Amino acid sequence: MGGENLRERVEAAIGGALSGPLRTEFPVASEAEVLIRRDADRVLIGYLSVDPEPRDFWAESDGLGELRRFTRAEDPNDLLERLTAEGTPWLLVERYSHGLDHYSVANTRAYPDRQWDVGLYGVFIPCEEVRDMYRDRVKAEGEEAARAWLIEDTNGTLSEFSKSVNGEVYGAIVETWEIADGRPVRLGTEAVWGHIGTDYALEALSERMPEEASPEPAL
C-alpha cells in the first residue's frame, strides 16, 4: 500500500534537507493530523490510516447489545410483542441517510429533511448488563428517568456504530525513521488498528508519541 511523501514536513521538523523521498508505509487519512517528533537521532512519524478490514461492529464487540433490522420476512409487531412479553427492554431505531448514514433512537434527533432522509430501521436490544442496570434504575428513579438514561446510553452506542458504518475506523500508525547523511531509512512501523472515530484515534495516536521537543540542530 502506497503512503504519503512527507519529505517537506520532516525537513521542516529537523531543520535540514533530505536527499531522498520519505514515504509512509500506509496511506495517510489526513495529512493535517500527521504528528512528527524528533527522538534523539531518529524521527517518529505518527498518522492515521483508514482501516482496510474493520471488524464487524456487533459481532466482535462484547456487551454492546443487538441491533436487529426489520425485514419483510418478520412482522415487527410480533417481534416487539415478544420482547415485551419477555420483559426485555427495547428501543426503536431510525436511520438518517444523506450521503452518510447515522443511526439513533427513533425521534430523539433533530435531523434535517426528516421527511425524506429518515426512515425506521429496526429495534435495539440492550445487552444483559445494561438491561439489569435499567431495571435497577426503574426501581430507584422511576420509569421516566430510567428510560432517559437508556436512550442516552443507546444513542452513544449507535453513534459509534454510525462512525463504523461510514468508514471512520482507523489505524494509529507510528513509524520510526533514521536520517543517515540526509537519507531517510525506515527502521520500523507499529500499527494498532480498529480505532472508531477520528477523535478517539487521534487520542490513541498522541498517547504513543513523545512530547514536542525543543528545536535542535539539524541532523
Short mmCIF file of C-alpha atoms in Angstrom, two decimals:
data_model
loop_
_atom_site.label_atom_id
_atom_site.label_comp_id
_atom_site.label_asym_id
_atom_site.label_seq_id
_atom_site.Cartn_x
_atom_site.Cartn_y
_atom_site.Cartn_z
CA MET A 1 0.00 0.00 0.00
CA GLY A 2 1.46 3.31 -1.02
CA GLY A 3 1.73 6.07 1.56
CA GLU A 4 2.30 9.80 1.52
CA ASN A 5 5.54 11.61 0.78
CA LEU A 6 6.10 13.74 3.86
CA ARG A 7 9.58 14.88 2.93
CA GLU A 8 8.88 18.59 3.29
CA ARG A 9 7.19 18.11 6.66
CA VAL A 10 10.14 16.15 8.03
CA GLU A 11 12.66 18.63 6.63
CA ALA A 12 10.84 21.42 8.45
CA ALA A 13 10.82 19.39 11.66
CA ILE A 14 14.54 18.57 11.61
CA GLY A 15 15.69 21.85 10.12
CA GLY A 16 17.64 20.18 7.34
CA ALA A 17 17.32 18.79 3.82
CA LEU A 18 16.75 15.14 2.91
CA SER A 19 18.43 13.51 -0.05
CA GLY A 20 15.52 11.25 -0.90
CA PRO A 21 11.75 10.78 -0.52
CA LEU A 22 10.19 9.71 2.74
CA ARG A 23 7.03 7.75 2.05
CA THR A 24 4.80 6.29 4.74
CA GLU A 25 4.04 2.59 4.75
CA PHE A 26 0.26 3.11 4.76
CA PRO A 27 -1.96 5.79 3.19
CA VAL A 28 -2.41 8.83 5.42
CA ALA A 29 -6.06 9.59 6.21
CA SER A 30 -5.40 13.32 6.75
CA GLU A 31 -2.02 15.00 6.34
CA ALA A 32 -3.19 17.80 8.64
CA GLU A 33 -3.25 15.30 11.51
CA VAL A 34 0.24 13.88 10.99
CA LEU A 35 2.49 14.14 14.07
CA ILE A 36 6.26 14.43 13.62
CA ARG A 37 8.67 14.26 16.55
CA ARG A 38 12.44 14.23 16.95
CA ASP A 39 13.66 11.48 19.25
CA ALA A 40 17.45 11.78 19.63
CA ASP A 41 18.90 10.86 16.22
CA ARG A 42 15.63 9.48 14.94
CA VAL A 43 12.35 10.85 13.64
CA LEU A 44 8.95 9.50 14.66
CA ILE A 45 6.03 9.95 12.28
CA GLY A 46 2.54 9.34 13.65
CA TYR A 47 -0.56 9.32 11.48
CA LEU A 48 -3.99 7.78 10.99
CA SER A 49 -4.78 5.38 8.18
CA VAL A 50 -8.24 4.10 7.27
CA ASP A 51 -8.64 0.50 8.44
CA PRO A 52 -8.94 -1.61 5.25
CA GLU A 53 -10.51 -4.53 7.14
CA PRO A 54 -12.58 -3.12 10.02
CA ARG A 55 -14.16 -5.64 12.36
CA ASP A 56 -17.88 -6.32 12.42
CA PHE A 57 -19.12 -3.81 14.97
CA TRP A 58 -21.77 -6.02 16.55
CA ALA A 59 -20.34 -9.50 16.04
CA GLU A 60 -16.93 -8.76 17.53
CA SER A 61 -17.90 -6.38 20.32
CA ASP A 62 -18.96 -7.79 23.67
CA GLY A 63 -21.57 -6.08 25.78
CA LEU A 64 -23.00 -3.68 23.21
CA GLY A 65 -26.38 -5.26 22.63
CA GLU A 66 -28.09 -6.17 19.37
CA LEU A 67 -29.38 -4.04 16.52
CA ARG A 68 -31.99 -6.04 14.64
CA ARG A 69 -33.13 -4.70 11.30
CA PHE A 70 -36.77 -5.02 10.35
CA THR A 71 -37.31 -7.23 7.30
CA ARG A 72 -40.26 -8.30 5.19
CA ALA A 73 -39.84 -11.84 6.47
CA GLU A 74 -40.76 -10.87 10.02
CA ASP A 75 -43.64 -8.79 11.34
CA PRO A 76 -42.05 -6.05 13.50
CA ASN A 77 -45.08 -6.01 15.79
CA ASP A 78 -44.69 -9.72 16.52
CA LEU A 79 -41.05 -9.17 17.45
CA LEU A 80 -41.81 -6.21 19.70
CA GLU A 81 -44.68 -8.01 21.40
CA ARG A 82 -42.45 -11.00 22.07
CA LEU A 83 -39.71 -8.83 23.58
CA THR A 84 -42.25 -7.03 25.75
CA ALA A 85 -43.73 -10.33 26.93
CA GLU A 86 -40.23 -11.50 27.88
CA GLY A 87 -39.66 -8.34 29.89
CA THR A 88 -36.81 -7.29 27.59
CA PRO A 89 -36.43 -3.52 27.15
CA TRP A 90 -36.16 -2.37 23.54
CA LEU A 91 -35.88 0.87 21.57
CA LEU A 92 -36.91 1.62 18.01
CA VAL A 93 -34.05 2.82 15.81
CA GLU A 94 -34.19 5.12 12.81
CA ARG A 95 -31.59 5.80 10.12
CA TYR A 96 -30.77 9.18 8.64
CA SER A 97 -29.25 8.79 5.18
CA HIS A 98 -27.87 11.81 3.39
CA GLY A 99 -24.54 10.89 1.85
CA LEU A 100 -23.58 9.19 5.10
CA ASP A 101 -25.73 7.17 7.49
CA HIS A 102 -26.49 7.97 11.10
CA TYR A 103 -28.43 5.73 13.46
CA SER A 104 -30.25 6.82 16.61
CA VAL A 105 -33.16 6.00 18.87
CA ALA A 106 -36.31 6.99 16.97
CA ASN A 107 -37.44 10.60 17.37
CA THR A 108 -34.53 11.69 19.57
CA ARG A 109 -32.51 13.60 16.96
CA ALA A 110 -33.43 16.77 15.05
CA TYR A 111 -32.30 15.60 11.61
CA PRO A 112 -32.76 18.00 8.68
CA ASP A 113 -35.07 16.88 5.85
CA ARG A 114 -36.56 14.26 8.15
CA GLN A 115 -39.48 13.69 5.80
CA TRP A 116 -37.21 12.41 3.02
CA ASP A 117 -33.99 11.23 4.63
CA VAL A 118 -35.12 9.44 7.80
CA GLY A 119 -36.72 6.02 7.99
CA LEU A 120 -37.46 3.40 10.62
CA TYR A 121 -34.61 0.88 10.57
CA GLY A 122 -35.18 -1.67 13.33
CA VAL A 123 -35.01 -2.30 17.04
CA PHE A 124 -32.14 -2.13 19.51
CA ILE A 125 -32.00 -4.72 22.27
CA PRO A 126 -29.60 -3.82 25.11
CA CYS A 127 -27.12 -6.35 26.43
CA GLU A 128 -27.95 -8.20 29.65
CA GLU A 129 -25.77 -5.94 31.79
CA VAL A 130 -27.50 -2.79 30.54
CA ARG A 131 -30.91 -4.43 30.99
CA ASP A 132 -30.09 -5.12 34.63
CA MET A 133 -28.89 -1.55 35.14
CA TYR A 134 -32.07 -0.28 33.51
CA ARG A 135 -34.28 -2.36 35.80
CA ASP A 136 -32.33 -1.16 38.84
CA ARG A 137 -32.83 2.44 37.75
CA VAL A 138 -36.55 1.88 37.27
CA LYS A 139 -36.79 0.77 40.90
CA ALA A 140 -34.58 3.56 42.22
CA GLU A 141 -35.51 6.51 39.97
CA GLY A 142 -38.73 5.61 38.20
CA GLU A 143 -39.57 4.59 34.63
CA GLU A 144 -39.14 8.03 33.04
CA ALA A 145 -35.64 8.67 34.40
CA ALA A 146 -34.55 5.11 33.66
CA ARG A 147 -35.76 5.34 30.08
CA ALA A 148 -33.99 8.67 29.56
CA TRP A 149 -30.76 7.04 30.74
CA LEU A 150 -31.32 4.04 28.45
CA ILE A 151 -31.91 6.30 25.44
CA GLU A 152 -28.73 8.27 26.12
CA ASP A 153 -26.69 5.10 26.54
CA THR A 154 -28.14 3.56 23.38
CA ASN A 155 -27.57 6.68 21.30
CA GLY A 156 -23.93 6.62 22.38
CA THR A 157 -23.59 3.06 21.09
CA LEU A 158 -25.45 3.86 17.87
CA SER A 159 -23.23 6.90 17.29
CA GLU A 160 -20.16 4.67 17.42
CA PHE A 161 -21.86 2.21 15.07
CA SER A 162 -22.62 5.07 12.66
CA LYS A 163 -18.95 6.04 12.56
CA SER A 164 -18.03 2.43 11.84
CA VAL A 165 -20.58 2.18 9.02
CA ASN A 166 -19.28 5.41 7.47
CA GLY A 167 -15.69 4.19 7.37
CA GLU A 168 -14.41 6.15 10.36
CA VAL A 169 -12.28 3.26 11.57
CA TYR A 170 -8.55 3.91 11.69
CA GLY A 171 -5.20 2.51 12.45
CA ALA A 172 -2.91 4.61 14.64
CA ILE A 173 0.47 4.29 12.97
CA VAL A 174 3.87 5.23 14.38
CA GLU A 175 6.90 4.90 12.11
CA THR A 176 10.49 5.26 13.27
CA TRP A 177 12.97 6.71 10.78
CA GLU A 178 16.69 7.30 10.88
CA ILE A 179 18.29 10.04 8.82
CA ALA A 180 21.69 8.86 7.62
CA ASP A 181 23.62 11.58 5.77
CA GLY A 182 20.33 13.13 4.75
CA ARG A 183 18.89 9.83 3.52
CA PRO A 184 15.74 8.67 5.34
CA VAL A 185 15.63 5.00 6.33
CA ARG A 186 12.56 3.44 7.93
CA LEU A 187 13.55 1.34 10.94
CA GLY A 188 10.14 0.05 11.90
CA THR A 189 6.38 0.54 11.94
CA GLU A 190 3.93 -0.03 14.78
CA ALA A 191 0.27 -0.12 13.78
CA VAL A 192 -2.74 -0.51 16.06
CA TRP A 193 -5.97 -0.87 14.09
CA GLY A 194 -9.66 -0.67 14.95
CA HIS A 195 -9.98 2.81 16.48
CA ILE A 196 -13.52 4.11 15.83
CA GLY A 197 -13.89 7.85 15.25
CA THR A 198 -11.26 10.44 14.39
CA ASP A 199 -11.10 11.98 17.87
CA TYR A 200 -10.57 8.65 19.62
CA ALA A 201 -8.00 7.55 17.04
CA LEU A 202 -6.04 10.81 17.41
CA GLU A 203 -6.09 10.48 21.19
CA ALA A 204 -4.72 6.95 20.92
CA LEU A 205 -2.04 8.13 18.50
CA SER A 206 -0.99 11.07 20.68
CA GLU A 207 -0.54 8.79 23.68
CA ARG A 208 2.05 6.80 21.74
CA MET A 209 4.04 9.82 20.60
CA PRO A 210 6.62 11.66 22.75
CA GLU A 211 6.00 15.23 23.82
CA GLU A 212 7.05 18.01 21.47
CA ALA A 213 10.76 18.63 21.99
CA SER A 214 12.58 21.94 21.77
CA PRO A 215 14.24 22.67 18.40
CA GLU A 216 17.61 21.01 17.97
CA PRO A 217 20.41 21.40 15.43
CA ALA A 218 19.82 19.74 12.07
CA LEU A 219 20.78 16.09 11.75
#
